[in-house]
Coordinates of C-alpha atoms and ligand atoms in Angstrom, one line a residue:
M2 CA 11.2 -12.5 -57.4
S3 CA 12.7 -15.8 -55.8
E4 CA 11.8 -17.4 -52.0
E5 CA 15.3 -16.3 -50.9
E6 CA 14.7 -12.6 -52.3
A7 CA 11.1 -12.2 -50.5
P8 CA 11.6 -9.5 -48.2
P9 CA 10.5 -10.5 -44.4
V10 CA 6.6 -10.1 -43.4
P11 CA 4.7 -11.0 -40.9
P12 CA 3.3 -14.1 -40.4
P13 CA -0.6 -13.0 -41.8
P14 CA -3.4 -12.4 -38.8
A15 CA -5.6 -15.4 -38.8
P16 CA -9.1 -14.7 -41.2
N17 CA -11.2 -12.6 -38.8
N18 CA -13.9 -14.7 -38.2
G19 CA -16.8 -13.2 -39.3
G20 CA -17.0 -9.4 -37.6
A21 CA -15.9 -9.7 -34.4
G22 CA -15.2 -6.7 -32.7
T23 CA -11.2 -4.9 -31.6
V24 CA -10.3 -6.4 -28.0
F25 CA -8.3 -3.7 -26.8
L26 CA -5.5 -4.2 -24.3
V27 CA -5.3 -1.3 -22.4
G28 CA -2.5 -0.2 -19.5
A29 CA -4.4 1.5 -17.2
G30 CA -1.7 3.0 -15.3
P31 CA -0.4 2.5 -11.5
G32 CA -3.5 4.1 -9.9
D33 CA -3.5 8.1 -10.1
P34 CA -5.8 8.1 -13.3
G35 CA -4.2 11.3 -14.5
L36 CA -1.4 8.9 -15.8
L37 CA -3.7 6.6 -18.3
T38 CA -2.7 7.3 -21.9
L39 CA -4.8 9.0 -24.4
A40 CA -4.7 6.0 -26.7
G41 CA -6.2 4.2 -23.8
R42 CA -8.8 7.2 -22.4
A43 CA -9.8 6.2 -26.3
A44 CA -10.1 3.4 -26.4
L45 CA -12.7 3.4 -23.5
A46 CA -14.7 6.0 -25.0
R47 CA -15.8 3.5 -27.8
A48 CA -15.8 0.5 -25.5
D49 CA -19.3 -1.9 -25.2
V50 CA -17.7 -3.6 -22.3
V51 CA -14.9 -3.2 -20.0
V52 CA -13.4 -5.6 -18.0
Y53 CA -11.4 -4.8 -15.4
D54 CA -9.4 -5.4 -12.4
R55 CA -8.8 -3.9 -9.2
L56 CA -5.2 -2.2 -9.8
A57 CA -7.1 -0.2 -12.0
H58 CA -8.6 3.4 -10.8
P59 CA -12.5 2.9 -10.7
S60 CA -12.6 6.6 -11.7
L61 CA -11.0 5.6 -15.2
L62 CA -14.9 3.2 -15.9
G63 CA -15.8 7.2 -15.9
H64 CA -13.9 7.1 -19.6
A65 CA -16.4 5.1 -20.9
P66 CA -19.4 5.7 -22.9
E67 CA -22.4 5.3 -19.7
R68 CA -24.4 2.1 -21.6
A69 CA -21.3 -0.5 -21.6
E70 CA -20.9 -3.1 -20.1
R71 CA -18.5 -3.1 -16.8
I72 CA -17.1 -6.2 -16.2
F73 CA -14.6 -7.0 -12.3
V74 CA -12.4 -10.0 -12.5
G75 CA -10.7 -9.7 -9.7
K76 CA -8.5 -10.0 -7.5
E77 CA -9.6 -9.4 -4.2
A78 CA -6.7 -9.7 -1.7
Q79 CA -6.1 -13.6 -1.7
R80 CA -9.5 -14.0 -3.1
H81 CA -10.4 -14.9 -7.2
A82 CA -12.4 -13.2 -8.9
L83 CA -12.3 -14.9 -11.9
P84 CA -9.6 -17.0 -13.2
Q85 CA -7.5 -16.4 -15.9
P86 CA -9.0 -18.9 -18.5
E87 CA -12.1 -17.6 -18.2
I88 CA -10.9 -13.9 -18.5
N89 CA -9.8 -15.1 -21.8
A90 CA -12.8 -16.2 -22.7
L91 CA -15.1 -13.6 -21.8
L92 CA -12.7 -11.4 -24.2
A93 CA -13.5 -13.6 -26.8
E94 CA -17.2 -14.3 -26.2
R95 CA -17.6 -10.6 -26.6
A96 CA -15.7 -9.9 -28.8
Q97 CA -16.4 -12.1 -30.6
S98 CA -20.8 -10.7 -30.9
G99 CA -19.2 -7.9 -32.2
K100 CA -18.7 -5.5 -29.2
T101 CA -15.4 -3.2 -28.6
V102 CA -13.8 -4.6 -26.0
V103 CA -11.1 -2.7 -23.5
R104 CA -9.9 -4.9 -21.2
L105 CA -8.2 -2.5 -18.6
K106 CA -5.0 -4.1 -17.0
G107 CA -3.1 -1.8 -13.9
G108 CA 0.1 -0.7 -14.9
D109 CA 1.6 -1.8 -18.2
P110 CA -0.5 -4.9 -20.0
F111 CA 2.8 -6.4 -21.1
V112 CA 4.5 -6.9 -17.6
F113 CA 3.4 -9.0 -15.7
G114 CA 0.1 -8.7 -16.8
R115 CA -0.5 -11.8 -18.6
G116 CA -1.4 -9.6 -21.2
G117 CA 1.0 -12.0 -23.1
E118 CA -1.9 -14.6 -22.9
E119 CA -4.2 -12.8 -23.6
A120 CA -3.9 -11.5 -26.8
E121 CA -1.9 -14.8 -27.6
Y122 CA -5.9 -16.0 -26.8
L123 CA -7.4 -13.5 -29.2
Q124 CA -4.8 -14.4 -32.7
K125 CA -5.7 -17.6 -31.8
R126 CA -9.0 -17.6 -32.9
G127 CA -8.6 -14.3 -35.1
I128 CA -10.3 -11.8 -33.2
P129 CA -8.6 -8.1 -33.4
F130 CA -6.7 -7.2 -31.0
V131 CA -5.1 -3.5 -29.8
V132 CA -2.5 -2.9 -27.5
V133 CA -2.2 0.2 -25.8
P134 CA 1.3 0.1 -23.4
G135 CA 0.9 1.7 -19.3
V136 CA 2.5 3.6 -17.0
T137 CA 4.5 0.5 -15.4
S138 CA 4.1 0.6 -11.5
A139 CA 7.7 -0.7 -12.0
I140 CA 8.9 2.7 -13.0
A141 CA 6.1 4.8 -11.3
A142 CA 5.5 3.7 -7.9
A143 CA 9.2 4.3 -7.2
A144 CA 8.9 7.9 -9.3
Y145 CA 6.1 8.9 -6.8
A146 CA 8.6 7.6 -3.8
G147 CA 10.9 9.9 -5.3
I148 CA 13.1 7.3 -6.3
P149 CA 14.7 7.4 -10.0
V150 CA 15.5 4.0 -11.3
T151 CA 18.8 5.6 -13.2
H152 CA 20.8 8.3 -12.4
R153 CA 23.9 8.9 -13.9
D154 CA 25.7 9.3 -10.2
A155 CA 24.6 6.1 -9.0
A156 CA 22.2 3.4 -11.8
S157 CA 23.0 3.1 -15.2
S158 CA 20.6 0.4 -15.6
F159 CA 17.3 -0.9 -14.2
A160 CA 15.9 -4.6 -14.5
V161 CA 12.0 -5.6 -13.7
V162 CA 11.9 -8.8 -11.8
T163 CA 8.7 -11.1 -10.8
G164 CA 9.2 -11.9 -6.8
H165 CA 6.9 -14.8 -8.1
E166 CA 4.5 -14.6 -4.8
R167 CA 2.5 -17.2 -4.5
D168 CA -0.1 -15.4 -5.5
D169 CA 1.2 -15.4 -8.9
A170 CA 1.6 -18.8 -9.5
R171 CA -2.0 -19.1 -8.8
E172 CA -2.6 -16.5 -10.8
S173 CA -1.3 -18.0 -14.2
G174 CA -3.6 -21.4 -14.0
G175 CA -0.2 -23.8 -13.1
R176 CA 0.2 -23.4 -16.7
A177 CA 3.6 -20.1 -16.2
A178 CA 4.2 -20.9 -12.5
G179 CA 6.6 -23.8 -13.3
G180 CA 8.7 -23.2 -15.9
A181 CA 8.9 -19.6 -14.6
E182 CA 9.9 -21.1 -11.2
G183 CA 12.8 -23.6 -13.2
R184 CA 14.1 -20.4 -15.2
R185 CA 14.7 -18.5 -11.9
R186 CA 18.3 -18.7 -11.5
W187 CA 19.2 -15.9 -8.4
D188 CA 23.3 -15.8 -9.8
R189 CA 22.1 -13.8 -12.8
I190 CA 18.9 -11.9 -11.3
A191 CA 21.5 -10.5 -8.6
W192 CA 23.2 -8.6 -10.8
A193 CA 21.1 -8.3 -13.6
A194 CA 21.2 -4.2 -13.7
D195 CA 22.5 -2.0 -10.6
T196 CA 18.5 -0.8 -9.9
L197 CA 16.7 -4.2 -9.1
V198 CA 12.5 -3.3 -9.6
F199 CA 10.2 -6.5 -7.8
L200 CA 6.7 -6.4 -9.0
M201 CA 4.3 -9.0 -6.9
G202 CA 7.7 -9.4 -4.5
V203 CA 6.3 -8.8 -0.4
E204 CA 5.5 -12.4 0.6
A205 CA 8.6 -13.5 -0.8
L206 CA 10.6 -10.5 0.0
P207 CA 12.6 -12.6 3.0
E208 CA 13.7 -14.9 -0.1
I209 CA 14.5 -11.9 -2.2
A210 CA 17.1 -10.3 0.3
A211 CA 18.6 -13.9 1.6
R212 CA 19.5 -14.2 -2.7
L213 CA 20.8 -10.8 -3.3
M214 CA 23.3 -11.2 -0.8
E215 CA 23.8 -14.6 -1.2
N216 CA 25.0 -14.0 -4.4
G217 CA 26.7 -10.6 -3.3
R218 CA 24.7 -7.8 -3.0
E219 CA 26.3 -5.9 0.1
P220 CA 23.7 -5.9 2.9
T221 CA 24.4 -2.2 3.3
T222 CA 22.2 -2.0 -0.2
P223 CA 19.5 0.7 0.4
V224 CA 15.6 -1.2 -0.1
A225 CA 12.1 0.4 -0.4
L226 CA 9.0 -1.1 -0.6
V227 CA 6.1 1.4 -1.9
E228 CA 3.0 0.1 -1.3
W229 CA -0.7 1.4 -3.6
G230 CA 2.5 4.0 -4.9
T231 CA 0.7 7.1 -6.8
W232 CA -2.4 6.6 -4.9
P233 CA -3.7 8.5 -1.9
R234 CA -3.2 5.5 0.4
Q235 CA 1.0 5.5 -1.1
R236 CA 3.2 4.1 2.0
V237 CA 6.5 3.6 1.4
A238 CA 8.7 1.4 3.9
V239 CA 12.8 1.4 3.5
G240 CA 15.6 -0.6 4.6
T241 CA 18.7 -2.4 3.7
L242 CA 19.3 -5.6 2.2
A243 CA 20.0 -7.2 5.9
D244 CA 17.1 -4.9 7.7
I245 CA 14.4 -4.9 5.2
V246 CA 12.1 -8.0 6.1
E247 CA 12.3 -6.8 9.4
V248 CA 11.3 -3.0 8.6
A249 CA 8.6 -4.6 6.1
R250 CA 7.0 -6.1 8.7
A251 CA 6.9 -4.2 11.1
E252 CA 4.9 -1.2 8.9
K253 CA 2.5 -4.0 7.6
I254 CA 3.9 -3.7 4.2
K255 CA 0.7 -5.4 1.8
P256 CA 0.3 -5.9 -1.7
P257 CA 0.6 -4.4 -4.5
A258 CA 3.6 -3.0 -3.5
V259 CA 6.8 -2.9 -5.6
T260 CA 10.5 -3.3 -3.8
I261 CA 13.4 -1.6 -5.2
V262 CA 16.9 -2.6 -5.0
G263 CA 19.7 -0.8 -5.5
E264 CA 21.8 2.9 -5.0
V265 CA 18.9 4.5 -6.2
V266 CA 16.7 4.2 -3.2
R267 CA 18.8 7.4 -1.6
W268 CA 17.5 10.6 -3.5
R269 CA 14.3 9.0 -1.9
E270 CA 15.4 11.6 0.7
A271 CA 16.2 14.2 -1.1
L272 CA 13.5 13.4 -4.3
R273 CA 10.5 12.8 -2.3
W274 CA 7.2 15.0 -3.4
F275 CA 4.2 13.7 -4.0
D276 CA 3.6 12.1 -0.4
T277 CA 5.0 15.3 1.6
G278 CA 1.8 17.9 -0.1
P279 CA -0.8 18.7 3.0
L280 CA -3.3 17.6 0.5
F281 CA -1.7 13.8 0.1
G282 CA -3.9 10.9 1.8
K283 CA -6.8 12.7 2.9
R284 CA -10.4 11.5 2.1
V285 CA -11.7 14.6 0.9
L286 CA -15.9 14.7 -0.1
V287 CA -16.9 16.4 -3.2
T288 CA -20.5 17.6 -3.1
R289 CA -20.9 18.6 -6.1
A290 CA -23.4 17.7 -8.8
R291 CA -22.6 15.2 -10.7
E292 CA -21.7 16.6 -14.0
Q293 CA -19.4 18.9 -12.2
A294 CA -17.5 16.4 -9.6
S295 CA -15.1 15.9 -11.9
A296 CA -13.2 18.9 -11.9
L297 CA -12.1 19.1 -8.4
S298 CA -11.8 15.7 -8.3
E299 CA -9.3 15.7 -10.3
Q300 CA -7.3 18.7 -9.0
L301 CA -7.6 16.9 -5.2
R302 CA -6.4 13.7 -6.4
A303 CA -3.5 15.6 -8.7
L304 CA -2.5 16.6 -4.7
G305 CA -2.4 13.2 -3.5
A306 CA -6.0 13.2 -2.2
E307 CA -8.2 10.7 -2.3
A308 CA -11.7 12.3 -3.3
V309 CA -14.7 10.6 -2.8
E310 CA -17.8 12.0 -4.3
F311 CA -21.0 11.9 -3.2
P312 CA -23.2 14.3 -5.8
T313 CA -25.9 15.4 -3.7
I314 CA -27.9 17.7 -6.5
R315 CA -29.0 16.6 -9.8
I316 CA -29.0 18.4 -12.5
E317 CA -33.0 17.7 -13.9
P318 CA -35.1 20.2 -16.2
P319 CA -37.5 22.7 -15.0
A320 CA -40.9 21.5 -14.0
D321 CA -42.4 23.6 -17.1
G322 CA -40.6 21.6 -19.0
F323 CA -38.9 24.6 -20.7
A324 CA -41.5 26.3 -21.8
A325 CA -40.5 30.0 -20.8
L326 CA -36.8 29.7 -21.2
D327 CA -37.7 28.5 -24.8
E328 CA -40.3 31.4 -25.4
A329 CA -37.2 33.8 -23.5
L330 CA -35.3 32.3 -26.8
R331 CA -37.7 33.2 -29.4
R332 CA -37.9 36.9 -28.0
L333 CA -32.9 36.8 -27.1
Q334 CA -32.4 39.6 -30.4
S335 CA -35.3 42.0 -27.5
Y336 CA -32.7 42.0 -24.2
D337 CA -29.3 44.3 -24.4
W338 CA -28.0 41.5 -21.5
V339 CA -28.5 38.4 -21.1
V340 CA -26.6 37.0 -18.0
F341 CA -25.5 33.0 -17.4
T342 CA -24.6 32.7 -13.8
S343 CA -23.6 29.2 -13.9
A344 CA -22.0 26.7 -16.6
N345 CA -25.7 24.7 -16.0
G346 CA -27.5 27.7 -17.4
V347 CA -24.8 27.9 -21.3
S348 CA -25.2 24.9 -21.9
H349 CA -28.7 24.6 -21.4
V350 CA -29.8 27.5 -23.5
W351 CA -27.2 26.2 -26.0
E352 CA -29.2 22.9 -26.2
R353 CA -32.7 24.8 -26.2
L354 CA -31.1 26.9 -29.2
A355 CA -30.0 24.1 -31.0
Q356 CA -33.5 22.2 -30.1
A357 CA -35.1 24.9 -31.5
G358 CA -32.8 24.3 -35.4
R359 CA -30.9 27.7 -34.4
D360 CA -27.1 28.8 -32.7
A361 CA -25.5 31.9 -31.0
R362 CA -26.3 34.2 -33.7
S363 CA -29.5 34.6 -32.6
F364 CA -27.7 36.2 -29.3
G365 CA -27.5 39.3 -32.2
T366 CA -26.6 42.9 -30.6
A367 CA -27.5 41.3 -27.3
K368 CA -24.4 41.7 -24.5
I369 CA -23.7 38.3 -22.7
A370 CA -22.6 38.7 -18.8
A371 CA -20.7 35.6 -17.1
I372 CA -20.7 35.3 -13.9
G373 CA -18.1 33.1 -12.2
A374 CA -15.2 31.7 -14.0
A375 CA -16.5 28.3 -14.6
T376 CA -19.6 29.9 -16.5
E377 CA -17.2 32.0 -18.3
A378 CA -14.9 29.3 -19.9
A379 CA -18.7 27.6 -20.8
L380 CA -19.3 30.3 -22.5
R381 CA -15.3 30.6 -24.4
E382 CA -16.3 27.1 -25.4
R383 CA -19.1 27.6 -27.6
G384 CA -16.7 30.4 -29.0
I385 CA -18.0 33.5 -27.2
R386 CA -16.3 36.2 -25.6
P387 CA -18.3 38.0 -22.5
D388 CA -18.8 41.3 -23.0
F389 CA -18.6 41.6 -19.2
V390 CA -17.4 39.4 -16.3
P391 CA -17.1 40.4 -12.6
T392 CA -13.9 40.1 -10.6
E393 CA -16.1 38.9 -7.6
F394 CA -18.7 36.2 -8.2
V395 CA -21.4 37.4 -5.7
A396 CA -24.3 39.3 -6.5
E397 CA -23.9 42.5 -5.1
A398 CA -20.1 42.7 -6.8
V399 CA -21.9 42.5 -10.2
V400 CA -24.2 45.1 -9.4
A401 CA -22.1 47.5 -8.4
Q402 CA -19.0 46.5 -11.2
F403 CA -22.1 46.2 -14.0
P404 CA -20.5 48.7 -17.3
E405 CA -23.6 50.7 -17.8
P406 CA -26.3 51.9 -15.9
A407 CA -29.4 49.1 -15.6
A408 CA -32.4 51.8 -15.9
G409 CA -34.4 50.8 -19.1
K410 CA -32.5 48.1 -19.8
R411 CA -34.0 44.4 -20.3
F412 CA -32.4 41.8 -18.6
L413 CA -32.4 37.9 -19.3
I414 CA -31.2 35.3 -16.7
P415 CA -31.4 32.3 -17.3
R416 CA -30.7 30.0 -14.2
A417 CA -31.3 27.2 -12.0
V418 CA -35.5 27.7 -10.2
E419 CA -33.9 28.0 -7.2
A420 CA -31.5 30.7 -6.8
R421 CA -31.0 33.7 -4.8
E422 CA -33.4 37.1 -5.9
T423 CA -30.5 39.9 -5.1
L424 CA -29.5 40.5 -8.5
P425 CA -32.8 40.9 -10.1
D426 CA -33.8 42.7 -7.4
T427 CA -31.4 44.7 -7.7
W428 CA -31.6 45.5 -11.4
R429 CA -35.2 45.9 -10.8
A430 CA -35.3 48.9 -8.2
A431 CA -32.6 50.3 -10.5
G432 CA -35.7 50.4 -12.8
A433 CA -34.7 48.5 -15.1
T434 CA -36.9 44.5 -16.9
V435 CA -35.4 41.3 -15.5
D436 CA -36.4 38.1 -16.8
V437 CA -35.9 35.2 -14.7
V438 CA -36.2 31.9 -16.1
P439 CA -35.7 28.6 -15.1
A440 CA -33.3 26.5 -17.5
Y441 CA -32.8 23.6 -14.9
R442 CA -34.0 22.8 -11.4
T443 CA -31.4 20.8 -9.1
V444 CA -33.0 18.4 -6.9
L445 CA -32.2 16.1 -4.1
E446 CA -29.4 13.1 -4.6
T447 CA -30.2 10.4 -1.5
E448 CA -28.2 7.4 -3.2
G449 CA -25.0 7.1 -1.4
A450 CA -26.2 9.5 1.8
A451 CA -25.9 6.3 4.4
Q452 CA -22.8 5.8 3.0
V453 CA -21.1 8.9 4.2
R454 CA -22.9 9.0 7.0
E455 CA -21.4 6.3 7.8
M456 CA -17.7 7.2 7.0
L457 CA -18.3 10.5 8.9
E458 CA -19.6 8.4 12.1
N459 CA -16.1 6.1 11.4
G460 CA -13.7 9.6 11.2
A461 CA -13.2 8.6 8.3
L462 CA -13.5 11.6 5.9
D463 CA -11.0 14.5 6.5
V464 CA -12.8 17.0 4.8
I465 CA -16.5 18.0 3.0
T466 CA -16.3 20.4 0.3
F467 CA -19.6 22.6 -0.3
T468 CA -19.7 24.5 -3.6
S469 CA -22.5 26.5 -3.3
S470 CA -25.6 27.1 -0.6
S471 CA -27.8 24.3 -2.6
T472 CA -25.4 21.9 -1.7
V473 CA -25.3 22.7 1.8
R474 CA -28.9 22.3 1.8
N475 CA -29.3 19.2 0.0
F476 CA -26.0 17.6 2.5
V477 CA -28.0 19.0 5.6
E478 CA -31.6 17.2 4.1
A479 CA -29.8 13.6 3.1
V480 CA -26.9 13.4 5.4
G481 CA -28.4 14.9 8.6
S482 CA -26.0 17.3 10.6
A483 CA -25.4 16.5 13.7
V484 CA -22.7 14.4 12.3
I485 CA -20.1 15.9 11.4
P486 CA -17.1 15.0 13.3
S487 CA -15.0 18.1 14.7
T488 CA -12.0 17.3 13.3
T489 CA -14.0 16.5 9.9
V490 CA -12.8 20.1 8.3
V491 CA -15.7 22.0 6.7
A492 CA -14.2 24.3 3.1
A493 CA -16.7 26.4 2.1
I494 CA -16.4 27.9 -2.0
G495 CA -17.4 30.9 -0.8
P496 CA -18.6 33.7 1.4
I497 CA -22.0 32.7 0.7
T498 CA -21.8 29.2 0.8
A499 CA -19.8 29.8 4.3
Q500 CA -22.5 31.9 5.3
T501 CA -25.2 29.2 4.3
C502 CA -23.3 26.9 5.9
R503 CA -22.9 28.7 9.0
E504 CA -26.7 28.8 9.5
I505 CA -27.6 25.0 8.4
L506 CA -24.7 23.5 9.3
R507 CA -21.5 24.4 11.3
E508 CA -19.2 27.7 11.1
P509 CA -17.0 26.0 8.2
D510 CA -13.6 26.2 9.0
V511 CA -11.9 27.2 5.7
T512 CA -14.0 29.9 2.8
A513 CA -12.0 30.1 -0.2
D514 CA -12.4 33.6 -1.5
A515 CA -11.4 33.5 -5.2
Y516 CA -15.4 32.1 -5.2
T517 CA -13.9 29.5 -7.4
I518 CA -12.3 25.4 -7.0
D519 CA -8.6 27.1 -7.6
G520 CA -9.3 29.0 -4.8
L521 CA -11.1 26.3 -2.4
V522 CA -8.5 23.9 -3.4
Q523 CA -5.7 26.5 -2.7
A524 CA -7.6 27.8 0.5
L525 CA -7.6 23.8 1.8
S526 CA -4.7 23.2 0.9
T527 CA -3.1 26.0 2.9
R528 CA -5.3 25.2 6.0
L529 CA -4.2 21.1 5.9
S530 CA -0.4 22.6 5.7
L531 CA -1.3 24.2 9.7
A532 CA -3.3 21.1 11.0
P533 CA -2.8 18.2 10.8
T534 CA -6.4 16.2 11.0
R535 CA -7.0 12.5 10.7
E536 CA -3.7 10.4 10.9
A537 CA -2.5 8.6 7.5
P538 CA -4.0 5.4 7.0
Ligands
LIG621 N1 1.2 -4.7 -15.3 C1 1.1 -4.5 -13.9 C2 1.9 -5.3 -13.3 C3 1.8 -6.5 -13.1 S1 1.6 -7.9 -11.2 C4 1.9 -3.1 -13.9 O1 3.2 -2.8 -15.1 O2 2.1 -2.8 -13.3 C5 1.1 -7.1 -9.8 C6 1.6 -6.3 -9.2 O3 2.3 -5.0 -9.9 C7 1.8 -6.0 -7.9 O4 2.0 -7.1 -6.7 C8 2.8 -5.3 -7.4 O5 3.7 -5.4 -7.3 C9 2.7 -4.0 -8.6 N2 1.8 -2.9 -8.0 C10 1.1 -3.3 -9.7 N3 0.7 -1.4 -8.9 C11 0.9 -1.1 -8.2 C12 1.0 0.0 -7.2 N4 0.1 1.2 -7.5 N5 2.3 0.2 -6.1 C13 3.1 -1.0 -6.1 N6 2.5 -2.0 -6.4 C14 1.8 -1.8 -7.9

C-alpha cells in the first residue's frame, strides 16, 4: 500500500504513562438532578475522585461511592475557588496516581465549560479521558421556561454565544480571553441564527442588547432571561431588546442566567409549565431515614420543589446483634406466615439469610405478607410475589382483610424494635402464635438539627413532611416542638403518623390517605394549590 492509499487514521493517543486512571469529563446538566445522563451516572458510580463546581446539583454527588474523594473547585459568585491551571493539574495528578476521576461540569462539558482545555491538557500528558456530554443550559433553561429554541413558525436555527462577562475572561486564566474578545464580530453574531442564546450574558446585557439593535435586530424582538434554569429557584424575566436591560435590573437577575433573544420567547406564555405547579420553588423538609429519603426527594424535585433532606433516623442493627432474627430464620419453615411491615425489614432478612449462605428458598411453604407499597416493591425486587397485600396499611385493616382465620397459625414478624403492638396483639387475641423479632433499630440522627431550627426560625421552610410516627418523634427530640411557624405546612403520610403529630407536635395541615409517598406528594400538591404559603424566593 502506497502512502497515498493509506486510509485516514486519527493520530495515535499519546502513550499511557504507567497505569494512569481515566478522567471522565461529565456533563452534570443544568441543575435538575434528573437531567444527568445514564453514562454520567455510571461514571460517577465508579469514581474514586469527583471534582465539581457550583453549577452541578449537590445531590448528584450521591451517585458516587461513599468512599470517593469529593473536591469542590468553585466558583462561588465572584470568588474563584481554584484557578483553571490548578484544576487541570489536580485532574492529572489524581489520574496519574491510578484513580478514576470524574470532572463534573455544569451543562455540557464542551459548551463554554472549558472541557476542551481540560481534555487537551490530559491528552498532552497521555492521560486517558472520556467525554460524557450533558444537557446544556442553553437549551434546557429555555425549555424549563417554556421556550422552544426552534419552532417551525418562528425560528429555524439557534446559536449559542458567549456573553463574555468579565467572569469569563478571569476564568479562562487570561489565555482565551483576548483571542475570543478579538474575534467577536457583532455584525455576524446579530444574524448568526433566528434564536440567539447568550451564556454568561448578565453583566454584558446592556452591550448585547445595544449591539444587536445596532446591527439591525428589531428593538421589539422579545428577550427572556432565565436565572438558575431548571432549579427550584428558577426565575424568568421577559422583555424586548429595547427594555430588557431595565427589566433585568428591576428583577435583579444575577448569574447564572441564559439570555434568549428571538420570536420563540413569545411561546412562554402558552408553554410555561415548570414554574407554574403548586410545589414549584417550595422548600420541603424531608424527614426520613437516610436510606429512604431519595424517593420522596426525587418526586418533589421533579415538581420543582427544593427537597431539603433531614434524616431524623438512622437504621442500625438491633441491640441483640441479630441473634433473635437469625434464630427465627433458622426455623423459617415452621411458620405459616412471614409478615413484612417495611422495606428495611425485607432487606435485613435477606442480608441475614445471605450471611448464613441461604436464600429465598428457605421460606419453603411459609406464605408472605407485605404491608405497604414500598414493602411489596422490596419483595418483588427479590423475586417474591407476596401472598397478601392489604389495601390499607394500618394494622387494623391488615387484620380485618387477612385472607384466612388466624387461629392456630404461626406468624413471624421481622420488624423495627420500636413498632406498634396492635398487629401482633390482635392476632394473638385471635388464637395465633406470633413471634415478633427485631430486624433493625431506628436511632436518632441529630446531625443537621441546628440548621433546620434556623431555617424554621427564618420562615425558610414551606413544608415539613413526616413519613412515619418515628420521624415525628425523632424530629421533636432533635429539633424541638415550639419552633414551627404557622405558615409552614406540616404533612403526614397517613392517619397514624398524623395522630402522633397531633399529640406531640401540632395538628397536621395535610394527611395523605393513601399512606404512600405518591399519596403524600399528591395531597401536598392539592393543599398548596389552594393556599400559597411563603413568597417565592
Ligand atoms: N457548560 C455549561 C455552560 C458553562 S458557562 C452548559 O452547557 O450549560 C456558565 C454559564 O452557563 C452561566 O454563566 C450561565 O449563562 C449558564 N448556565 C449554566 N447553568 C445555568 C442554569 N441552570 N440556568 C441558567 N444559566 C445557566
